[in-house]
mmCIF file of C-alpha atoms and ligand atoms in Angstrom:
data_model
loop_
_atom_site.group_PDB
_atom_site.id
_atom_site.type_symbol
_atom_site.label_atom_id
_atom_site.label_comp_id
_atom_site.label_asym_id
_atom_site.label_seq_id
_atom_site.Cartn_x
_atom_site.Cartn_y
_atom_site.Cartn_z
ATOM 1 C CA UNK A 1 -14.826 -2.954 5.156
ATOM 2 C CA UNK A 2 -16.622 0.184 4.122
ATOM 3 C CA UNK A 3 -19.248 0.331 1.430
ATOM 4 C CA UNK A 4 -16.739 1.601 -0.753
ATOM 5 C CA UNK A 5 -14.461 -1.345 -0.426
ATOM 6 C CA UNK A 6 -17.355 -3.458 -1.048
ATOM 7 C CA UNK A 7 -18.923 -2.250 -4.237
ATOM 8 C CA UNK A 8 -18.496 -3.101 -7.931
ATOM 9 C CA UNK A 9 -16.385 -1.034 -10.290
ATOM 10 C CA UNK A 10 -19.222 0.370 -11.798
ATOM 11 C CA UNK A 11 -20.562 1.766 -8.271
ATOM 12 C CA UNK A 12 -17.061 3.201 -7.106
ATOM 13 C CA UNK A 13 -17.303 5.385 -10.147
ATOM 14 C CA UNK A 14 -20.255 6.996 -8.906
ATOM 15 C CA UNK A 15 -20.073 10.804 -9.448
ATOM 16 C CA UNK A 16 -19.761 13.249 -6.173
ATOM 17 C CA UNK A 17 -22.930 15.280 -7.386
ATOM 18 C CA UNK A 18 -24.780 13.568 -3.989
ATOM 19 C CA UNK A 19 -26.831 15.696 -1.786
ATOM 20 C CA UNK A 20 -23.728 17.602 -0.655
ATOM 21 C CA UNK A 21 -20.956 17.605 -3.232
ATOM 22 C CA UNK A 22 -17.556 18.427 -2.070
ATOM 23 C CA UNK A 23 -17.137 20.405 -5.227
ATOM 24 C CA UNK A 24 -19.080 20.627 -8.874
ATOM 25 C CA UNK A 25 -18.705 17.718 -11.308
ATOM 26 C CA UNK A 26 -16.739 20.412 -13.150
ATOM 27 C CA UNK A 27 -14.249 21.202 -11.213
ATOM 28 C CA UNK A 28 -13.554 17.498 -9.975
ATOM 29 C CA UNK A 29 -13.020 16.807 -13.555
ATOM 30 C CA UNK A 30 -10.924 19.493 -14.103
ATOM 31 C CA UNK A 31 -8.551 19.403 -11.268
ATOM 32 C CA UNK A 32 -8.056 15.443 -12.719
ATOM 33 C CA UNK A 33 -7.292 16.391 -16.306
ATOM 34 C CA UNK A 34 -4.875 18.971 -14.496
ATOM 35 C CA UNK A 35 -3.057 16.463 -12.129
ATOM 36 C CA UNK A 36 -3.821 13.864 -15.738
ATOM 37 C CA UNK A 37 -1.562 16.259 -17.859
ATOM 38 C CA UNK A 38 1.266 17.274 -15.077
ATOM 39 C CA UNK A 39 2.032 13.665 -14.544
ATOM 40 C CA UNK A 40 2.378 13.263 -18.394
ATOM 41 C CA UNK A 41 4.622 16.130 -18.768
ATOM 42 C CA UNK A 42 6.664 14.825 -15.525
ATOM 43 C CA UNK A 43 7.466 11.705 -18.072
ATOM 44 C CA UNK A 44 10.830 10.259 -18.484
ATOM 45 C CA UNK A 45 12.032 13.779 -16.163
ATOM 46 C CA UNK A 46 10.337 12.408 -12.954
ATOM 47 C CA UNK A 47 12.131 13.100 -9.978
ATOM 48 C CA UNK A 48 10.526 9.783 -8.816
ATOM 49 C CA UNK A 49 13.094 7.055 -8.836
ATOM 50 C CA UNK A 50 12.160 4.855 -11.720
ATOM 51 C CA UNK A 51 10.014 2.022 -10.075
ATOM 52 C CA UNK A 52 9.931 -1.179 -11.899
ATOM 53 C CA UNK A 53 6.230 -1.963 -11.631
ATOM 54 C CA UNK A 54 5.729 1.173 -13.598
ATOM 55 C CA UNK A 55 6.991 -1.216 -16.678
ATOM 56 C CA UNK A 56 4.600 -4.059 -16.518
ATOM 57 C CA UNK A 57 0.848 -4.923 -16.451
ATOM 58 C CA UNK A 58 1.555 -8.387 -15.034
ATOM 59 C CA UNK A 59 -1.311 -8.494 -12.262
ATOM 60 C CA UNK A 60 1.085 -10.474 -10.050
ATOM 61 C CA UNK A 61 3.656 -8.464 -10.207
ATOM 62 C CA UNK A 62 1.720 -5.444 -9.291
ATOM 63 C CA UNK A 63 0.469 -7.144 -6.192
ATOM 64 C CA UNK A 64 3.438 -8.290 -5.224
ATOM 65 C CA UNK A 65 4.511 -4.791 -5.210
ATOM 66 C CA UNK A 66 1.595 -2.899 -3.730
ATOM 67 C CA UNK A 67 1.781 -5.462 -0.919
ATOM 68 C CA UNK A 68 5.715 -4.475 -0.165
ATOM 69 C CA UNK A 69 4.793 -0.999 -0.503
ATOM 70 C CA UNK A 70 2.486 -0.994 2.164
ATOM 71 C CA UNK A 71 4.796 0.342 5.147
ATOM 72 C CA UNK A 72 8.264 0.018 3.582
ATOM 73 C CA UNK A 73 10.417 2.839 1.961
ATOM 74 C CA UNK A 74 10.866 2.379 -1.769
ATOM 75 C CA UNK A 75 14.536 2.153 -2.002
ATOM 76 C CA UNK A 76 14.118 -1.165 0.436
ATOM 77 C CA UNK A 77 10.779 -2.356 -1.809
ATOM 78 C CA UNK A 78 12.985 -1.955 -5.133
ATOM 79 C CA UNK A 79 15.495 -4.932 -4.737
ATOM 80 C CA UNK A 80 13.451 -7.171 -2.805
ATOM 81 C CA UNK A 81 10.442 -6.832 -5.428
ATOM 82 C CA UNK A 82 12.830 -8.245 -8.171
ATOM 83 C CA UNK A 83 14.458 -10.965 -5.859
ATOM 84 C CA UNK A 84 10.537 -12.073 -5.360
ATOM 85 C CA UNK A 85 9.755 -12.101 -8.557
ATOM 86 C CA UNK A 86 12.745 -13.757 -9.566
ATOM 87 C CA UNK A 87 11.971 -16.692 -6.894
ATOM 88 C CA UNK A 88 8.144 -16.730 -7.339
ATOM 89 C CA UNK A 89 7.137 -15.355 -10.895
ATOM 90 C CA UNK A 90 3.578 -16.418 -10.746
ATOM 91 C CA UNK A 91 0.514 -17.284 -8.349
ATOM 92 C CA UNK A 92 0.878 -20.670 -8.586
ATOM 93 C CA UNK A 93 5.190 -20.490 -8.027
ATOM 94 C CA UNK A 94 4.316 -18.820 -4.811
ATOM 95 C CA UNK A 95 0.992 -20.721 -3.901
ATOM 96 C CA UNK A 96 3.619 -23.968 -4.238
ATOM 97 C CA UNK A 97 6.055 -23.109 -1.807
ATOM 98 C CA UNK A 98 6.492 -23.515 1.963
ATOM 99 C CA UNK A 99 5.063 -20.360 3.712
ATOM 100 C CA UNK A 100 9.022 -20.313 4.799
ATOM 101 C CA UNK A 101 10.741 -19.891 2.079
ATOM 102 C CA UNK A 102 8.287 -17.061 0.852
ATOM 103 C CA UNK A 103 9.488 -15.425 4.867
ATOM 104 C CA UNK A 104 12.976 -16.326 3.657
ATOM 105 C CA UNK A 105 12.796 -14.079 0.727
ATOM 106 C CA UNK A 106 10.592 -11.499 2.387
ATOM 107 C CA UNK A 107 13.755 -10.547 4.345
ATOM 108 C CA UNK A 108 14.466 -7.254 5.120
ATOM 109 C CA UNK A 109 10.730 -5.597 4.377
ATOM 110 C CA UNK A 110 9.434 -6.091 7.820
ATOM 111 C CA UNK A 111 5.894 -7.147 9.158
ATOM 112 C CA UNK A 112 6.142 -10.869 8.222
ATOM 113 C CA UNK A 113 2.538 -11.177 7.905
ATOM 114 C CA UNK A 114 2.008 -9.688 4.852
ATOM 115 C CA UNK A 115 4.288 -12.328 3.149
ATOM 116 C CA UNK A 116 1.962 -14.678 5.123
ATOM 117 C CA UNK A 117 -0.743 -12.874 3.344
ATOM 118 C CA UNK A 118 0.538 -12.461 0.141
ATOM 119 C CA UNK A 119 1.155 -16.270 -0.064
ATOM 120 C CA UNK A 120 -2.567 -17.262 0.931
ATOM 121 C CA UNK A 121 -3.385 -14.660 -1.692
ATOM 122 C CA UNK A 122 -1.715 -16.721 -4.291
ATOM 123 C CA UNK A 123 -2.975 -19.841 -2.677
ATOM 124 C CA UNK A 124 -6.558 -18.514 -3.417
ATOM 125 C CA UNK A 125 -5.601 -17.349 -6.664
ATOM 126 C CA UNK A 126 -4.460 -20.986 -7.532
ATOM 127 C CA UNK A 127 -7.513 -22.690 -6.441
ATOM 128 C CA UNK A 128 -10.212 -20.143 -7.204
ATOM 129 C CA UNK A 129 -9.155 -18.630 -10.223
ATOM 130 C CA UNK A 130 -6.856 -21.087 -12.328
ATOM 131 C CA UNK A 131 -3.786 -19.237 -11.167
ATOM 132 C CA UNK A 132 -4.637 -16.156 -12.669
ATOM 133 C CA UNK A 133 -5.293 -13.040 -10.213
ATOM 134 C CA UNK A 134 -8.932 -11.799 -10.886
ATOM 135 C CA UNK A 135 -10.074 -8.357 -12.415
ATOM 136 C CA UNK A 136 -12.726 -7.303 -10.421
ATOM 137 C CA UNK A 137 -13.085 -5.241 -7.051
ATOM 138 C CA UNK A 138 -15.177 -7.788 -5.510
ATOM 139 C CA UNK A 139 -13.130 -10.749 -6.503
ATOM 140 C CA UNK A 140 -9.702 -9.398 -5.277
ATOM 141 C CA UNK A 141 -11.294 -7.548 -2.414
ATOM 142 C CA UNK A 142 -12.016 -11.680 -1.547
ATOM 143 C CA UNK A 143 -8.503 -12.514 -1.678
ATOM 144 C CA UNK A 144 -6.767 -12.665 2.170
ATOM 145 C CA UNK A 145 -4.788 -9.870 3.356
ATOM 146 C CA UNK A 146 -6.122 -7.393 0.131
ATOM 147 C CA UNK A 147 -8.064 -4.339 1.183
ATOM 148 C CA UNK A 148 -9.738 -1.700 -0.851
ATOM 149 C CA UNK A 149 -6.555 0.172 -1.491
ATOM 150 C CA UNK A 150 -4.128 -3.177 -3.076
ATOM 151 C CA UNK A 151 -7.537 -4.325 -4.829
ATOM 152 C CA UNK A 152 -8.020 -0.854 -6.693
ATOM 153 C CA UNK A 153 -4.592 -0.337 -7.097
ATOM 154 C CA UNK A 154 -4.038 -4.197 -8.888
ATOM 155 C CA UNK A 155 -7.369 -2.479 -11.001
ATOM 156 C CA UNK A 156 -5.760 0.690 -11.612
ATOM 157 C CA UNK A 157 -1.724 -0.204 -12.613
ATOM 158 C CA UNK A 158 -2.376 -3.613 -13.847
ATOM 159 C CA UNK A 159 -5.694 -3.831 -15.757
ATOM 160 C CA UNK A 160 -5.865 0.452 -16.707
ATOM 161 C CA UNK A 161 -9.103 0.108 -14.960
ATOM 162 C CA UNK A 162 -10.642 4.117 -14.559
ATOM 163 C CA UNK A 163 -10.905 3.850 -10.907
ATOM 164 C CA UNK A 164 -9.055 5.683 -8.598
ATOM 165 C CA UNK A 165 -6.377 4.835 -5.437
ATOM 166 C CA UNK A 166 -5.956 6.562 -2.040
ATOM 167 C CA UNK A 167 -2.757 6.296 -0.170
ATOM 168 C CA UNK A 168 -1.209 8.653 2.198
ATOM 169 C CA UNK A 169 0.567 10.750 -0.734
ATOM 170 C CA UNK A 170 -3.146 10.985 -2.809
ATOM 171 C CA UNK A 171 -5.243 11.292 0.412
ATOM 172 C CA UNK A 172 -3.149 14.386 1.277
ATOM 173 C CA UNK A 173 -3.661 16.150 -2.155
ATOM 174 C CA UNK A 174 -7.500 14.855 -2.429
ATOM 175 C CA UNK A 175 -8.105 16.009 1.532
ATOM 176 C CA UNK A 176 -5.519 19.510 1.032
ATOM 177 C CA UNK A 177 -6.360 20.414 -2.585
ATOM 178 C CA UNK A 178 -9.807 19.043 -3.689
ATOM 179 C CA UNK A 179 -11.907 19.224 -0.602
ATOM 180 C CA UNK A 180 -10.508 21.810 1.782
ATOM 181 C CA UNK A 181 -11.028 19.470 4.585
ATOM 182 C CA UNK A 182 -10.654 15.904 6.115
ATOM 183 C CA UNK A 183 -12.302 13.171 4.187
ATOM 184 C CA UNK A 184 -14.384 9.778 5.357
ATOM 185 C CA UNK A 185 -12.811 7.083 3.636
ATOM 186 C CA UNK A 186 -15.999 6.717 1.379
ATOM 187 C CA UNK A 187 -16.375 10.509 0.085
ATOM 188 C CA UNK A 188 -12.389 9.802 -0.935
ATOM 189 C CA UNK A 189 -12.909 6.836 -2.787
ATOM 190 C CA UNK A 190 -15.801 8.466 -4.657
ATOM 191 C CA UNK A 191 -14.119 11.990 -5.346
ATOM 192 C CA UNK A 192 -11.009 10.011 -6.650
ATOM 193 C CA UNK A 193 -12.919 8.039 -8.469
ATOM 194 C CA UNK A 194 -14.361 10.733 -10.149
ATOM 195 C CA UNK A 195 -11.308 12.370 -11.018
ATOM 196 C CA UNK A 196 -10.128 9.625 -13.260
ATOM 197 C CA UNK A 197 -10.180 10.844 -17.115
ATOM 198 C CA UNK A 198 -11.541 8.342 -18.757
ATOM 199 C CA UNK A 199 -9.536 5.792 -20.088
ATOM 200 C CA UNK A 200 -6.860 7.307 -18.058
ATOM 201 C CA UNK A 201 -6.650 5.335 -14.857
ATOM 202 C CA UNK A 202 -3.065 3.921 -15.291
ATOM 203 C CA UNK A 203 -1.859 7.344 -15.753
ATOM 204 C CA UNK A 204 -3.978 9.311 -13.945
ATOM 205 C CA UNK A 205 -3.536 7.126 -10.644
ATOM 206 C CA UNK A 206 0.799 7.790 -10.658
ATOM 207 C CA UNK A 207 0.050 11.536 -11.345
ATOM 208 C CA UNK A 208 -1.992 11.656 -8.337
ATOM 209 C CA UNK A 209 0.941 9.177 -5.907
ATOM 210 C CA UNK A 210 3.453 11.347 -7.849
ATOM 211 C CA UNK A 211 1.657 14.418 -7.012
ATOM 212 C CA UNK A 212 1.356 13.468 -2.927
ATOM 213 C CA UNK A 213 4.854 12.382 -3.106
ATOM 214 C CA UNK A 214 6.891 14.963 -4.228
ATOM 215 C CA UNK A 215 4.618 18.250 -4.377
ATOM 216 C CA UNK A 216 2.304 17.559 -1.944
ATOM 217 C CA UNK A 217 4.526 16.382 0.774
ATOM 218 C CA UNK A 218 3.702 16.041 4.300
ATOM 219 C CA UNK A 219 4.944 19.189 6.481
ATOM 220 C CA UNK A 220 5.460 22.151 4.167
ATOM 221 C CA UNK A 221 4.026 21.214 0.276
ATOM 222 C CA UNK A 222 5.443 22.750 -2.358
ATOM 223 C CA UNK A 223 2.144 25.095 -3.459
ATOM 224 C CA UNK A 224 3.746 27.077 -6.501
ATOM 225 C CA UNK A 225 4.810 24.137 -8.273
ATOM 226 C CA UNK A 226 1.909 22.097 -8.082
ATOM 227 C CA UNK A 227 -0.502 21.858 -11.379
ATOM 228 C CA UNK A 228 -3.790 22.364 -8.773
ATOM 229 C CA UNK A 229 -2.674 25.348 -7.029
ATOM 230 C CA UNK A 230 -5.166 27.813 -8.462
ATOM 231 C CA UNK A 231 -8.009 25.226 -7.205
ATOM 232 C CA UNK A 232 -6.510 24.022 -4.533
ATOM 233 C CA UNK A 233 -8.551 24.826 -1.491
ATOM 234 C CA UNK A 234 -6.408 24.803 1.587
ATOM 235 C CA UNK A 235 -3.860 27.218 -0.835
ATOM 236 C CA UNK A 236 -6.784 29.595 -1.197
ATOM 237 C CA UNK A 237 -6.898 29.877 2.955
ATOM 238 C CA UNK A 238 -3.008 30.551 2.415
ATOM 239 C CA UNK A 239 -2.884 27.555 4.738
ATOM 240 C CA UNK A 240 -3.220 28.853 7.822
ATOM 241 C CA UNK A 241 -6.377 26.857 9.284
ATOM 242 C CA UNK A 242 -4.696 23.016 10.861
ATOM 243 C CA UNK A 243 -3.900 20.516 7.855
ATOM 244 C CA UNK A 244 -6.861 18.970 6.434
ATOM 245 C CA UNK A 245 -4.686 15.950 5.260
ATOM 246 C CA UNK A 246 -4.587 14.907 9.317
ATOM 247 C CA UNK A 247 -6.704 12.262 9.956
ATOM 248 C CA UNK A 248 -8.229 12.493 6.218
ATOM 249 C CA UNK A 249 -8.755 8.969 4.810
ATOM 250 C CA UNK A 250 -5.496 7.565 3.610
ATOM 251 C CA UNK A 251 -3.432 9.548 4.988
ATOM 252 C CA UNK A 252 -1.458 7.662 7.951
ATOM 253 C CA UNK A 253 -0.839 8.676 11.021
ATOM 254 C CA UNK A 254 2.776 8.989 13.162
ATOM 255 C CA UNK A 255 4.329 5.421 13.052
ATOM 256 C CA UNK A 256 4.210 3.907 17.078
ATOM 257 C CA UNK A 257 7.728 3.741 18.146
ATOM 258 C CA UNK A 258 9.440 0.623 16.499
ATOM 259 C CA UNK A 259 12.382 0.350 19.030
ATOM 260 C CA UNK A 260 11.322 -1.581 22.053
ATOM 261 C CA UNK A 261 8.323 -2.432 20.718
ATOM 262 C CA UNK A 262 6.971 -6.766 20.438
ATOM 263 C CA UNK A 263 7.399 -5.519 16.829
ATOM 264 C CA UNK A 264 11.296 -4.991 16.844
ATOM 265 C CA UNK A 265 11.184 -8.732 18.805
ATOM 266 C CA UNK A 266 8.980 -10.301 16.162
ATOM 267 C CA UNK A 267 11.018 -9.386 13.534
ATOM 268 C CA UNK A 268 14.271 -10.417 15.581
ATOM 269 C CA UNK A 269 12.952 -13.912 15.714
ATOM 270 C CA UNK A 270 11.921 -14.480 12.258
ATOM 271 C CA UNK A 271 14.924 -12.888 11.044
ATOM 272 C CA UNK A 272 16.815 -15.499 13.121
ATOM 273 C CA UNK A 273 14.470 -18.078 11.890
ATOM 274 C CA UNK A 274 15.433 -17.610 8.498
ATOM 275 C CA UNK A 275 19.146 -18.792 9.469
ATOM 276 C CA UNK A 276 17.380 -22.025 11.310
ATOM 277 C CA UNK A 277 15.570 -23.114 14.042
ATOM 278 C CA UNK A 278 16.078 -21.923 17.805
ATOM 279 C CA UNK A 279 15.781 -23.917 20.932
ATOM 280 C CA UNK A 280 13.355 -22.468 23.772
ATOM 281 C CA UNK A 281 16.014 -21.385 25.679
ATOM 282 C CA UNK A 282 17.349 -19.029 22.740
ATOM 283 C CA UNK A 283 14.647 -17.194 22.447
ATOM 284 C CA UNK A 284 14.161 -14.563 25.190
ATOM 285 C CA UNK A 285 17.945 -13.245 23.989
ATOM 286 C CA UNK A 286 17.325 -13.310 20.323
ATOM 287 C CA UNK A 287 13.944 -11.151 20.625
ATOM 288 C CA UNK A 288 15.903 -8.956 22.723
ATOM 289 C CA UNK A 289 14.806 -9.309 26.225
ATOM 290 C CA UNK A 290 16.971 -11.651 28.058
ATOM 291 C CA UNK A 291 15.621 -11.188 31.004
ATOM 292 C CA UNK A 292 12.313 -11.047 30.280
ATOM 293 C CA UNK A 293 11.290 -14.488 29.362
ATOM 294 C CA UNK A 294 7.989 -14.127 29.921
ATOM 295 C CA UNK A 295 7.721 -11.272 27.075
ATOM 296 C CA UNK A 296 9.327 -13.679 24.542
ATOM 297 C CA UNK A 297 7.191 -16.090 25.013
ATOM 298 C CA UNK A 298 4.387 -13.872 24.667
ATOM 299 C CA UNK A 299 5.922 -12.838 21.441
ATOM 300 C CA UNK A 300 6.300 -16.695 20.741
ATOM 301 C CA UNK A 301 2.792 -17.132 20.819
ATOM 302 C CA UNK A 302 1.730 -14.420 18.626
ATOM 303 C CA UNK A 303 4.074 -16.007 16.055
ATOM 304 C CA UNK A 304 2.743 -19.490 16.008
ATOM 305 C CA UNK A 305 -0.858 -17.458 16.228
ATOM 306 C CA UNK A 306 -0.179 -15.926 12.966
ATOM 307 C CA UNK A 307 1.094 -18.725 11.132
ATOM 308 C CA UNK A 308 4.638 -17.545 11.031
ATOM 309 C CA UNK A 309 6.546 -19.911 13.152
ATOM 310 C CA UNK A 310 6.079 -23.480 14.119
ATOM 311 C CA UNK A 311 7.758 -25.880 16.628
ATOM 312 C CA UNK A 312 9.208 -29.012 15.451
ATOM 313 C CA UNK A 313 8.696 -32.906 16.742
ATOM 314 C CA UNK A 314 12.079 -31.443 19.551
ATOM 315 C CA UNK A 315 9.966 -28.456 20.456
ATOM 316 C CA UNK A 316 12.528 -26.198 18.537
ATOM 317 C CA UNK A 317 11.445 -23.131 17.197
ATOM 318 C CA UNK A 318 10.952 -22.894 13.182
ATOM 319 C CA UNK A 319 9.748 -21.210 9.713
ATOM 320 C CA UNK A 320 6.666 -22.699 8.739
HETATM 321 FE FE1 SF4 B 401 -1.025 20.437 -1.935
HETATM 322 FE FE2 SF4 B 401 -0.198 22.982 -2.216
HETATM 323 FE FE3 SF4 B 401 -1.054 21.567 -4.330
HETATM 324 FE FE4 SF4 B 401 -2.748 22.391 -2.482
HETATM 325 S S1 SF4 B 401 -1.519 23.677 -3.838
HETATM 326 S S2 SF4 B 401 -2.703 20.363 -3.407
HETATM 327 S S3 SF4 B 401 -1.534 22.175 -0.591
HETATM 328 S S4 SF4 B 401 0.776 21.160 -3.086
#
């Protein structure tokens, strides 16, 4: 956990005017009120597909949906956010059911554990806050499986909190357009943070994912319609120095190849899993390997490792 991760909300909205600010206190705030007042005249004529957490404040449901969005396209998130709402609605819904049936309806978003997470989450939020999920940095920072980026977010989209998030779409526009250069995860948190209007953090927070999204898009961005392009400082190079946005906090890097991989097996068994149990000697084929047992097995024992698969009193293989 950085420092960043770990302070208060008061201390993540300290100003950049450090030793060595990465631009004046004026300018910070301006380039916010800029990307403040594009993503208010976007409105109703995004070109973002409407996302349904954009309609609520319900803390839950906002974790629930940062959590999916981690590593999953959108379209996929969309229906499988309502079908997990629909099943769990609260903390304590979730926090109440078999870590299996929260895999069974995590189907088709991929890396199981954050369902794992997500329900030890609620768990927590059952037992240490009276079911209801906490608003402060430090408290849902505590929660398993949130980092700095679900906490702030959860701050940001569900309690209006001014603090500021950095994902791959607003560590592009924060690295490309605010500082010129590739940022340490701390000197992003505190620049965003500083960009927040006040009393704009809901807002201000989808400008700036809007913003990384569909303007400032990974490969070529599109400069002349973006609201910081006078200020922008990689546009002021004409772009022709190497991408600050690579390796800039937030921003990931190129997924590791998925075919192949223990992951594609993982998810082969649990998807299985969710249709019933398996018998040992199923498994090597349904990972995908059938004539590597040894691999499957290796596979096996991550599983049970991670809490997402159990064997029965026969030895079968099952859902928690
Ligand atoms: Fe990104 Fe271009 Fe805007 Fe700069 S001007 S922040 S590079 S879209």
């Amino acid at each position: 956990m950085t420092r960043a991760e770990g302070t208060s909300l008061a201390d993540g909205r300290r100003r950049v005017a450090g030793a060595a600010p990465i631009r004046s206190p004026t300018q910070v705030t301006a380039i916010g009120q800029a990307i403040d007042r594009w993503g208010t005249a976007q409105g109703s004529n995004s070109r973002r597909p409407e996302l349904p957490w954009r309609s609520t404040r319900d803390p839950w449901a906002v974790l629930v949906s940062e959590v999916m969005a981690q590593q999953t396209q959108l379209a996929r998130v969309v229906p499988a956010y309502h079908q997990f709402l629909a099943a769990f609605p609260t903390p304590e819904a979730c926090a109440s059911a078999a870590l299996g049936q929260v895999l069974r309806v995590w189907k088709g978003l991929g890396y199981n554990r954050r369902a794992r997470n997500l329900h030890h989450a609620a768990t927590a939020i059952v037992s240490d806050h009276d079911g209801v999920v906490p608003a402060s940095l430090d408290a849902l920072l505590a929660l398993p499986g949130v980092g700095g980026y679900t906490a702030r977010a959860v701050l940001a989209f569900a309690f209006d909190s001014d603090i500021g998030v950095v994902d791959t779409n607003a560590g592009r526009v924060l690295s490309r357009g605010v500082a010129g250069r590739a940022l340490r995860p701390s000197e992003a948190q505190s620049l965003v943070d500083a960009m927040v209007p006040t009393g704009h953090g809901w807002q201000f927070g989808q400008a700036l994912l809007d913003l990384g999204a569909l303007v400032c898009v990974a490969g070529e961005p599109l400069c002349p319609e973006c609201p910081i392009v006078r200020r922008c400082r990689w546009a002021a190079r004409s772009r022709i120095d190497p991408d600050p946005a690579r390796g800039s906090a937030g921003v990931s890097g190129a997924q590791s190849t998925f075919a192949g991989s223990d992951r594609q097996g993982r998810g082969r068994l649990v998807d299985a899993l969710r249709n019933g149990s398996l018998s040992p000697p199923q498994v090597a084929s349904v990972t995908g390997w059938p004539d590597d047992p040894d691999r499957a097995e290796r596979i096996v024992a991550g599983l049970i490792g991670d809490g997402l698969m159990v064997r029965d009193g026969s030895g079968n293989l099952c859902l928690p």
